Coordinates of C-alpha atoms and ligand atoms in Angstrom, one line a residue:
M1 CA 24.9 29.0 10.7
K2 CA 22.7 25.9 9.1
V3 CA 22.9 24.9 6.0
L4 CA 20.0 23.1 3.9
K5 CA 19.7 21.5 1.4
F6 CA 16.3 20.5 -0.7
G7 CA 16.1 17.8 -3.0
G8 CA 14.1 17.3 -6.4
T9 CA 11.9 15.8 -4.9
S10 CA 11.2 17.8 -1.9
V11 CA 10.5 21.0 -3.7
G12 CA 8.7 18.7 -6.8
T13 CA 5.2 20.3 -7.4
P14 CA 4.3 24.1 -5.7
Q15 CA 2.7 22.6 -2.5
R16 CA 5.9 20.8 -1.8
M17 CA 7.6 24.4 -2.5
Q18 CA 4.9 25.6 -0.1
E19 CA 6.1 23.3 2.3
V20 CA 9.7 23.9 2.1
A21 CA 8.7 27.7 2.8
Q22 CA 7.0 26.5 6.1
L23 CA 10.1 24.6 6.5
I24 CA 12.6 27.0 6.2
T25 CA 10.6 29.9 8.2
A26 CA 9.9 28.0 10.9
N27 CA 12.2 29.4 13.2
Q28 CA 14.7 32.5 13.6
E29 CA 17.7 30.7 12.6
Q30 CA 19.9 32.4 10.1
K31 CA 20.2 29.9 6.7
I32 CA 21.3 29.4 3.5
V33 CA 19.4 27.0 1.7
V34 CA 20.4 25.3 -1.3
L35 CA 17.8 23.8 -3.9
S36 CA 18.0 21.2 -6.4
A37 CA 16.0 21.8 -9.2
M38 CA 12.2 20.5 -9.6
S39 CA 12.3 16.7 -9.9
G40 CA 12.3 15.1 -13.3
T41 CA 13.6 19.0 -15.1
T42 CA 17.1 17.8 -15.3
N43 CA 16.1 14.7 -16.7
T44 CA 14.4 17.2 -19.5
L45 CA 17.0 19.2 -19.6
V46 CA 19.3 16.7 -20.6
E47 CA 16.6 15.3 -23.1
I48 CA 16.5 18.3 -24.8
S49 CA 20.4 18.4 -24.9
D50 CA 19.9 15.2 -26.0
Y51 CA 18.1 16.2 -29.3
L52 CA 19.7 18.5 -29.9
Y53 CA 23.8 17.1 -30.4
K54 CA 21.8 14.9 -32.4
K55 CA 20.2 18.0 -34.8
N56 CA 16.9 17.9 -33.7
P57 CA 16.0 21.4 -32.9
E58 CA 11.8 20.3 -33.5
G59 CA 12.3 17.8 -30.8
A60 CA 13.9 20.1 -28.7
N61 CA 11.8 22.1 -29.0
T62 CA 8.2 20.5 -28.4
I63 CA 9.8 19.2 -24.4
I64 CA 10.7 23.5 -23.8
N65 CA 7.1 24.3 -24.7
L66 CA 6.0 21.0 -22.6
L67 CA 8.0 22.4 -19.9
E68 CA 7.5 25.8 -19.9
Q69 CA 3.6 25.3 -20.2
K70 CA 4.3 22.7 -17.0
Y71 CA 5.8 26.2 -15.7
M72 CA 3.5 28.6 -16.5
K73 CA 1.1 26.4 -14.5
H74 CA 3.5 26.2 -11.4
V75 CA 3.1 30.1 -11.1
E76 CA -0.4 29.4 -11.2
E77 CA -0.7 27.5 -8.2
L78 CA 2.8 29.0 -6.1
Y79 CA 1.8 32.2 -6.0
E80 CA -1.7 34.4 -4.6
S81 CA -0.9 37.6 -5.6
E82 CA -1.5 38.9 -9.4
Q83 CA 2.2 40.4 -9.2
W84 CA 4.6 38.1 -8.5
K85 CA 2.5 35.5 -10.7
E86 CA 3.4 38.5 -13.5
R87 CA 6.9 38.8 -12.3
T88 CA 7.9 34.9 -12.4
R89 CA 5.9 34.3 -15.4
Q90 CA 8.0 37.4 -17.0
F91 CA 10.8 35.6 -15.4
L92 CA 9.9 31.8 -17.2
H93 CA 9.2 33.3 -20.8
E94 CA 12.6 34.6 -20.6
E95 CA 14.4 31.4 -19.3
F96 CA 12.3 29.9 -22.0
D97 CA 13.2 31.8 -24.8
Y98 CA 16.8 31.2 -23.6
L99 CA 16.4 27.8 -23.5
R100 CA 15.0 27.9 -27.4
S101 CA 18.1 30.0 -28.1
F102 CA 20.2 26.7 -27.6
T103 CA 17.8 24.9 -30.6
K104 CA 19.1 27.7 -33.5
V105 CA 23.4 26.7 -32.9
H106 CA 25.8 24.3 -32.8
V107 CA 25.4 22.4 -29.3
T108 CA 28.3 21.3 -27.7
S109 CA 29.3 19.9 -23.7
F110 CA 29.2 23.6 -23.1
E111 CA 26.0 24.3 -24.3
E112 CA 24.6 21.1 -22.4
K113 CA 26.2 22.2 -18.9
V114 CA 24.5 26.0 -19.8
I115 CA 21.0 24.1 -20.6
L116 CA 21.3 21.2 -17.5
A117 CA 22.2 24.9 -15.4
Q118 CA 18.5 26.2 -15.7
G119 CA 17.0 24.0 -13.8
E120 CA 18.3 25.4 -10.7
I121 CA 18.4 28.8 -11.4
I122 CA 14.7 28.4 -12.1
S123 CA 13.6 26.4 -8.7
T124 CA 16.0 29.2 -6.6
N125 CA 13.9 32.0 -8.5
M126 CA 10.3 30.2 -7.9
M127 CA 11.2 29.9 -4.1
T128 CA 12.6 33.0 -3.8
N129 CA 9.6 34.7 -5.5
Y130 CA 7.3 32.9 -2.9
L131 CA 9.5 33.9 -0.1
L132 CA 9.1 37.9 -0.6
E133 CA 5.8 37.4 -1.7
H134 CA 5.0 35.8 1.8
G135 CA 7.5 39.4 3.4
I136 CA 9.8 36.9 4.2
K137 CA 13.5 38.6 3.5
T138 CA 15.3 36.7 1.5
L139 CA 18.3 36.6 -0.8
L140 CA 18.8 34.9 -3.5
L141 CA 22.9 34.0 -4.3
N142 CA 24.2 33.3 -7.4
A143 CA 25.9 29.8 -6.4
L144 CA 28.0 30.5 -10.4
D145 CA 29.8 33.4 -8.3
I146 CA 30.7 31.5 -5.7
V147 CA 31.2 27.9 -6.4
R148 CA 34.2 27.0 -8.7
T149 CA 36.7 23.8 -9.7
D150 CA 40.2 24.2 -10.6
K151 CA 42.2 22.1 -13.1
N152 CA 41.3 18.8 -12.1
A153 CA 37.8 19.7 -11.6
E154 CA 37.6 19.1 -8.2
P155 CA 36.1 21.9 -6.2
D156 CA 38.2 24.3 -5.4
F157 CA 37.2 24.7 -1.9
N158 CA 39.7 28.1 -0.9
Y159 CA 37.6 29.6 -3.8
I160 CA 34.2 28.8 -2.2
K161 CA 35.2 29.7 1.0
E162 CA 36.1 33.1 0.1
R163 CA 33.6 34.2 -2.4
I164 CA 30.7 32.8 0.1
S165 CA 31.7 33.7 3.5
T166 CA 32.0 37.5 1.0
A167 CA 28.7 37.0 0.1
I168 CA 27.1 37.3 3.0
K169 CA 30.0 39.8 5.1
E170 CA 28.3 42.3 2.0
N171 CA 24.7 41.5 3.2
P172 CA 24.3 41.1 6.2
G173 CA 20.5 41.1 8.1
Y174 CA 19.2 38.3 5.8
G175 CA 17.5 35.5 7.8
I176 CA 17.6 33.6 4.7
Y177 CA 20.1 33.1 2.0
I178 CA 19.3 31.2 -1.2
T179 CA 21.8 29.6 -3.8
Q180 CA 21.9 27.0 -6.8
G181 CA 22.8 23.8 -5.9
F182 CA 24.7 21.7 -8.5
I183 CA 25.8 24.3 -10.6
C184 CA 29.0 26.2 -10.4
R185 CA 31.7 27.6 -12.6
N186 CA 35.1 25.5 -14.3
A187 CA 38.9 26.5 -13.4
Y188 CA 38.3 28.6 -16.7
G189 CA 34.9 30.2 -15.7
E190 CA 32.7 27.8 -18.4
I191 CA 29.0 27.3 -16.5
D192 CA 29.5 24.0 -14.9
N193 CA 28.0 21.2 -12.7
L194 CA 29.2 19.0 -9.4
L195 CA 27.6 16.0 -11.4
R196 CA 24.5 14.2 -11.5
G197 CA 22.9 14.3 -7.6
G198 CA 25.2 17.1 -7.1
S199 CA 23.4 19.8 -5.1
D200 CA 24.4 17.4 -2.0
Y201 CA 27.6 18.4 -2.8
T202 CA 27.3 21.8 -3.1
A203 CA 25.0 22.2 0.3
C204 CA 28.4 20.3 1.9
L205 CA 30.9 22.6 0.6
L206 CA 28.8 25.5 1.9
G207 CA 28.6 24.1 5.3
A208 CA 31.9 23.4 5.6
A209 CA 33.4 26.8 4.0
L210 CA 31.6 28.5 6.9
Q211 CA 32.2 26.3 9.6
A212 CA 28.2 26.0 10.2
E213 CA 26.7 24.2 12.9
E214 CA 25.4 21.5 11.0
I215 CA 23.6 20.9 7.2
Q216 CA 20.8 19.3 6.7
I217 CA 19.6 16.8 3.4
W218 CA 16.4 17.1 3.5
T219 CA 14.9 14.5 1.0
D220 CA 12.2 12.0 0.4
I221 CA 13.1 9.9 3.0
D222 CA 13.8 9.3 6.8
G223 CA 17.7 9.3 6.7
M224 CA 20.4 6.4 5.3
H225 CA 18.2 3.0 5.2
N226 CA 20.4 -0.4 6.2
N227 CA 20.1 -1.1 2.5
D228 CA 19.1 0.1 -1.5
P229 CA 15.1 0.9 -0.3
R230 CA 13.9 1.0 -4.2
I231 CA 15.8 -3.3 -4.5
V232 CA 15.2 -4.6 -1.0
D233 CA 12.3 -5.4 1.6
H234 CA 11.8 -4.6 5.0
T235 CA 15.3 -2.2 4.5
E236 CA 15.7 0.3 8.2
P237 CA 16.7 3.5 9.0
V238 CA 20.3 4.1 10.1
R239 CA 19.9 7.2 12.9
Q240 CA 23.7 7.5 13.1
L241 CA 26.5 7.1 10.9
H242 CA 30.5 7.5 11.4
F243 CA 31.4 10.0 9.1
E244 CA 33.4 7.8 7.1
E245 CA 31.1 5.4 7.1
A246 CA 28.5 7.9 5.3
A247 CA 31.3 8.7 2.8
E248 CA 31.7 4.5 2.0
L249 CA 28.3 4.5 1.4
A250 CA 28.0 7.1 -0.8
Y251 CA 30.5 6.3 -2.9
F252 CA 29.5 2.8 -2.9
G253 CA 26.1 3.3 -4.3
A254 CA 23.7 4.7 -1.7
K255 CA 22.2 7.2 -4.0
I256 CA 20.8 9.5 -0.9
L257 CA 24.7 10.9 -1.3
H258 CA 26.3 12.2 -4.1
P259 CA 29.8 10.2 -4.0
T260 CA 32.1 12.5 -2.8
C261 CA 29.4 14.8 -1.0
I262 CA 30.8 13.7 3.1
Q263 CA 34.2 14.8 2.2
P264 CA 34.1 18.6 2.8
A265 CA 31.6 18.2 6.0
K266 CA 34.1 15.6 7.2
F267 CA 37.5 18.0 7.2
A268 CA 35.4 20.6 8.8
G269 CA 34.0 18.7 11.3
V270 CA 30.6 19.7 10.7
P271 CA 27.7 17.2 11.3
V272 CA 25.0 16.5 8.6
R273 CA 21.4 15.0 8.7
L274 CA 19.5 13.4 7.1
L275 CA 16.1 14.3 7.0
N276 CA 13.0 13.6 5.6
T277 CA 10.4 16.6 3.4
M278 CA 7.5 14.3 3.6
D279 CA 7.7 13.2 7.4
P280 CA 9.7 16.4 9.2
T281 CA 9.7 15.5 12.5
A282 CA 11.2 12.0 12.1
P283 CA 14.6 11.5 14.2
G284 CA 16.5 10.9 10.2
T285 CA 20.2 10.0 10.7
I286 CA 22.6 12.2 12.4
I287 CA 26.7 11.6 10.6
D288 CA 29.2 12.9 13.1
N289 CA 32.4 12.1 14.3
N290 CA 31.6 9.4 17.0
F291 CA 31.4 5.8 16.1
Q292 CA 29.5 2.6 17.3
D293 CA 31.5 -0.1 18.3
G294 CA 30.9 -4.0 17.1
K295 CA 28.0 -3.1 15.1
I296 CA 27.5 -3.3 10.6
K297 CA 25.5 -0.3 9.7
A298 CA 24.3 -0.6 5.7
V299 CA 25.1 -2.6 2.7
A300 CA 25.6 -0.4 -1.0
A301 CA 25.7 -0.9 -4.3
K302 CA 27.9 0.5 -6.9
D303 CA 26.9 0.2 -11.2
G304 CA 29.0 -0.1 -14.3
I305 CA 31.9 -1.5 -12.5
T306 CA 34.8 -3.0 -15.2
C307 CA 37.1 -6.1 -13.7
I308 CA 40.6 -6.1 -15.4
Q309 CA 43.0 -8.9 -13.9
I310 CA 46.7 -9.0 -15.3
Q311 CA 48.1 -12.4 -14.5
S312 CA 52.0 -12.0 -15.2
S313 CA 54.3 -14.6 -12.7
R314 CA 57.5 -13.5 -13.9
M315 CA 56.7 -9.4 -13.5
L316 CA 54.2 -9.5 -10.0
L317 CA 57.0 -10.6 -7.3
A318 CA 58.9 -7.6 -8.5
Y319 CA 59.2 -4.9 -7.2
G320 CA 57.6 -1.4 -9.1
F321 CA 55.2 -4.2 -10.8
L322 CA 52.2 -3.4 -9.0
R323 CA 53.2 0.8 -9.4
K324 CA 54.2 0.0 -13.4
V325 CA 50.1 -0.8 -13.6
F326 CA 48.8 2.0 -10.9
E327 CA 50.5 4.1 -13.6
I328 CA 48.7 3.1 -16.8
F329 CA 45.6 4.2 -14.6
E330 CA 46.9 7.3 -13.7
L331 CA 48.3 8.1 -16.8
H332 CA 44.7 7.5 -18.6
K333 CA 43.2 9.4 -15.0
T334 CA 40.9 6.7 -14.2
S335 CA 40.8 5.7 -10.6
I336 CA 40.5 2.2 -9.4
D337 CA 37.8 1.1 -6.3
M338 CA 39.4 -2.8 -5.2
V339 CA 42.7 -3.8 -5.9
C340 CA 43.3 -7.8 -5.0
T341 CA 46.5 -9.8 -5.2
S342 CA 48.2 -12.8 -5.2
E343 CA 51.5 -14.2 -5.6
V344 CA 50.6 -14.8 -9.8
G345 CA 48.5 -11.7 -10.4
V346 CA 45.9 -8.7 -9.4
S347 CA 42.7 -7.7 -10.1
V348 CA 41.7 -4.1 -9.8
T349 CA 38.2 -2.3 -10.8
V350 CA 37.3 1.1 -12.2
D351 CA 34.0 2.2 -12.3
N352 CA 35.2 4.5 -15.6
A353 CA 35.6 2.5 -18.7
N354 CA 35.8 5.2 -21.3
H355 CA 40.1 5.0 -21.7
L356 CA 39.4 0.5 -21.4
E357 CA 40.9 0.1 -24.8
D358 CA 43.8 2.3 -24.3
I359 CA 44.4 1.0 -20.7
L360 CA 44.0 -2.5 -21.8
D361 CA 47.0 -1.7 -24.7
E362 CA 49.4 -1.0 -22.6
L363 CA 48.6 -3.4 -19.7
K364 CA 49.1 -6.1 -22.0
K365 CA 53.0 -5.4 -22.1
Y366 CA 53.3 -6.6 -18.5
G367 CA 51.3 -10.1 -18.9
T368 CA 48.3 -11.6 -19.7
V369 CA 44.9 -9.0 -19.2
M370 CA 41.0 -10.2 -18.5
V371 CA 37.9 -8.1 -18.5
D372 CA 35.1 -8.9 -16.9
S373 CA 31.9 -5.6 -17.3
D374 CA 29.0 -5.1 -16.1
M375 CA 30.2 -5.8 -12.6
V376 CA 28.3 -4.4 -9.1
I377 CA 30.4 -3.5 -5.7
V378 CA 28.9 -4.2 -3.0
C379 CA 30.2 -3.0 -0.3
V380 CA 28.9 -3.5 3.7
V381 CA 29.8 -0.5 6.1
G382 CA 30.0 -0.7 10.3
D383 CA 32.5 -1.6 12.4
L384 CA 34.6 -4.0 10.5
G385 CA 38.0 -3.8 12.9
S386 CA 40.1 -6.6 13.6
D387 CA 39.0 -6.5 16.6
N388 CA 34.9 -7.1 15.9
I389 CA 35.9 -11.3 15.4
G390 CA 33.2 -13.1 13.3
F391 CA 31.4 -10.1 10.6
E392 CA 33.1 -10.9 7.8
T393 CA 32.6 -14.6 8.3
L394 CA 28.3 -13.8 8.3
A395 CA 28.4 -11.8 5.9
C396 CA 30.7 -14.0 3.6
E397 CA 27.7 -17.0 5.2
A398 CA 25.0 -14.8 3.3
L399 CA 26.7 -14.9 -0.1
K400 CA 26.9 -19.1 0.1
Q401 CA 24.4 -18.9 -3.2
I402 CA 26.4 -16.5 -5.5
P403 CA 29.4 -16.1 -7.1
V404 CA 31.6 -13.8 -5.4
R405 CA 34.8 -12.4 -8.2
M406 CA 36.9 -10.2 -5.9
I407 CA 36.7 -9.5 -2.7
S408 CA 38.2 -6.5 -0.4
Y409 CA 38.7 -6.4 3.4
G410 CA 41.1 -3.9 5.5
G411 CA 41.5 -1.4 3.1
S412 CA 39.6 0.5 6.3
N413 CA 38.4 -0.5 9.4
H414 CA 35.0 0.1 8.3
N415 CA 34.5 -1.2 4.8
I416 CA 34.4 -5.2 3.7
S417 CA 33.4 -5.1 -0.1
F418 CA 32.5 -8.0 -2.9
L419 CA 32.2 -8.0 -6.5
V420 CA 29.4 -9.6 -7.9
K421 CA 27.9 -10.2 -11.5
A422 CA 25.3 -7.3 -12.2
E423 CA 22.2 -10.3 -12.7
D424 CA 23.3 -11.4 -9.1
K425 CA 23.1 -7.5 -7.3
K426 CA 19.6 -7.8 -6.1
R427 CA 20.1 -11.7 -4.2
T428 CA 23.2 -10.4 -2.6
L429 CA 21.3 -7.2 -1.5
Q430 CA 18.7 -9.0 0.0
A431 CA 20.7 -12.3 1.1
L432 CA 23.7 -10.0 3.1
S433 CA 19.9 -7.7 4.8
N434 CA 18.7 -11.2 5.8
T435 CA 21.8 -12.7 7.2
L436 CA 23.5 -9.1 8.6
F437 CA 20.5 -7.7 9.8
G438 CA 17.4 -10.3 10.2
T439 CA 15.2 -9.2 7.9
N440 CA 13.8 -12.3 6.3
Ligands
ADP501 P1 17.2 14.1 -4.0 O1 15.7 14.5 -5.0 O2 16.4 14.5 -2.6 O3 18.0 14.3 -3.6 P2 18.0 11.2 -4.1 O4 16.6 10.7 -5.2 O5 18.9 12.0 -5.0 O6 17.2 12.8 -3.8 O7 18.1 10.0 -2.9 C1 16.7 9.8 -2.3 C2 16.5 8.8 -3.0 O8 17.7 7.4 -2.6 C3 15.7 7.6 -2.2 O9 14.1 7.9 -3.0 C4 15.6 6.5 -2.0 O10 14.9 5.3 -3.0 C5 17.3 6.3 -2.7 N1 17.9 5.4 -1.9 C6 19.2 4.5 -2.7 N2 19.9 3.6 -0.7 C7 19.2 4.4 0.0 C8 19.8 4.3 1.2 N3 20.6 3.5 1.4 N4 19.1 5.2 2.0 C9 17.7 5.6 1.8 N5 17.4 6.3 0.3 C10 18.5 5.5 -0.4
LIG502 N1 19.9 18.7 -10.2 C1 20.2 17.8 -10.1 C2 20.2 16.6 -10.8 O1 19.1 15.9 -10.5 C3 21.7 17.6 -9.3 C4 20.3 17.4 -7.8 O2 19.1 17.5 -8.0 O3 21.1 17.0 -6.8 O4 21.1 15.5 -10.6
MG503 MG1 20.4 13.7 -4.8

């Protein structure tokens, strides 16, 4: 069994959907196909929710109607027979009437999540109908019956494992099972999601739960590049990554992967392959348990970081000081990414500033507190074990013209991180590419 996930661009037009259908029917292997919403749809659904939050049902209605027209055009292009066109039109009318029903009610974050879920519900139904039209035995599994999060909003892995295994056992004989990425139910049974880009996470959770042979993430680029191709010139695909390296890159901003999606695959030891729907024969990137000695693999950047420094000459060396500091973050459910300590202070970074004011108020009891917002963590990933001498020098050398606020090295053998100002992000990434990968 393999799990194949196709992202928004990969199913972004009727033609792309047809190409995906060709890819998934190219062999007889049993597979689970996880689909995102067609590209742009989730953003449009966010826009609709925003209008409804702002009590502007007319604005929301206009966008819903435009989106419906777009989908009705897709129907004409995607299907051949009037029977499947009509069946899909009927389904879409019901879907869009459902979306319109939210313009008549008070919208909270609960309704918003229901609205956001419709993109994946639509794309999976359209793809299933297309395969059925072509006589391919396909079963649509409802992710809302399979994927659930627990009270900490973390995937409930045992539940997922039990539900996906049961769903397949109870419905044998299918070569292709289609399901929605991104969407799930929470611990209270309400419709929820695994956060933006969450279809990768669904695929990895299902692949790990089924102990699949491989998880394939099909997207619009030939695998993980050695730097962000949207920002840096002349990036190149990395052919192989260790699970730990991929996990660091995803967590520290490589958009090709959802930040935490590698964890379940890593624990289950299921390899993840990143592939390009636009160029299906390109080798892409394999993520597995192999570690290549002495290689720096890639650079990634995570935006929206806040740095908090607590200075306290009196308290720092006293035992228990760091615990007190960390407990304040824990109390406010705010996780810390980077930590640096000195004799007189400690600096930490967070990517969630929602509870910043409360956190600062409590930290002030322990010393002088300073905050730098709008920072970026730039993370260099590869073999950075202490045997591999010289790489940190090279990385620091690359940044000799750039003001660096914090450096973190030694937390793992795979990562050195630099905290810089957002305005310096582009030149930091380019400088690292030039020096580490010789791309200037
Ligand atoms: P999908 O819709 O298939 O999930 P995403 O847009 O989420 O696709 O992810 C693919 C995009 O990630 C690429 O088009 C690329 O612009 C961006 N990206 C950012 N960093 C990297 C990287 N290091 N390697 C490859 N792609 C990256
Ligand atoms: N459709 C969702 C999003 O746009 C999930 C995904 O594409 O992975 O974030
Ligand atoms: Mg994505």
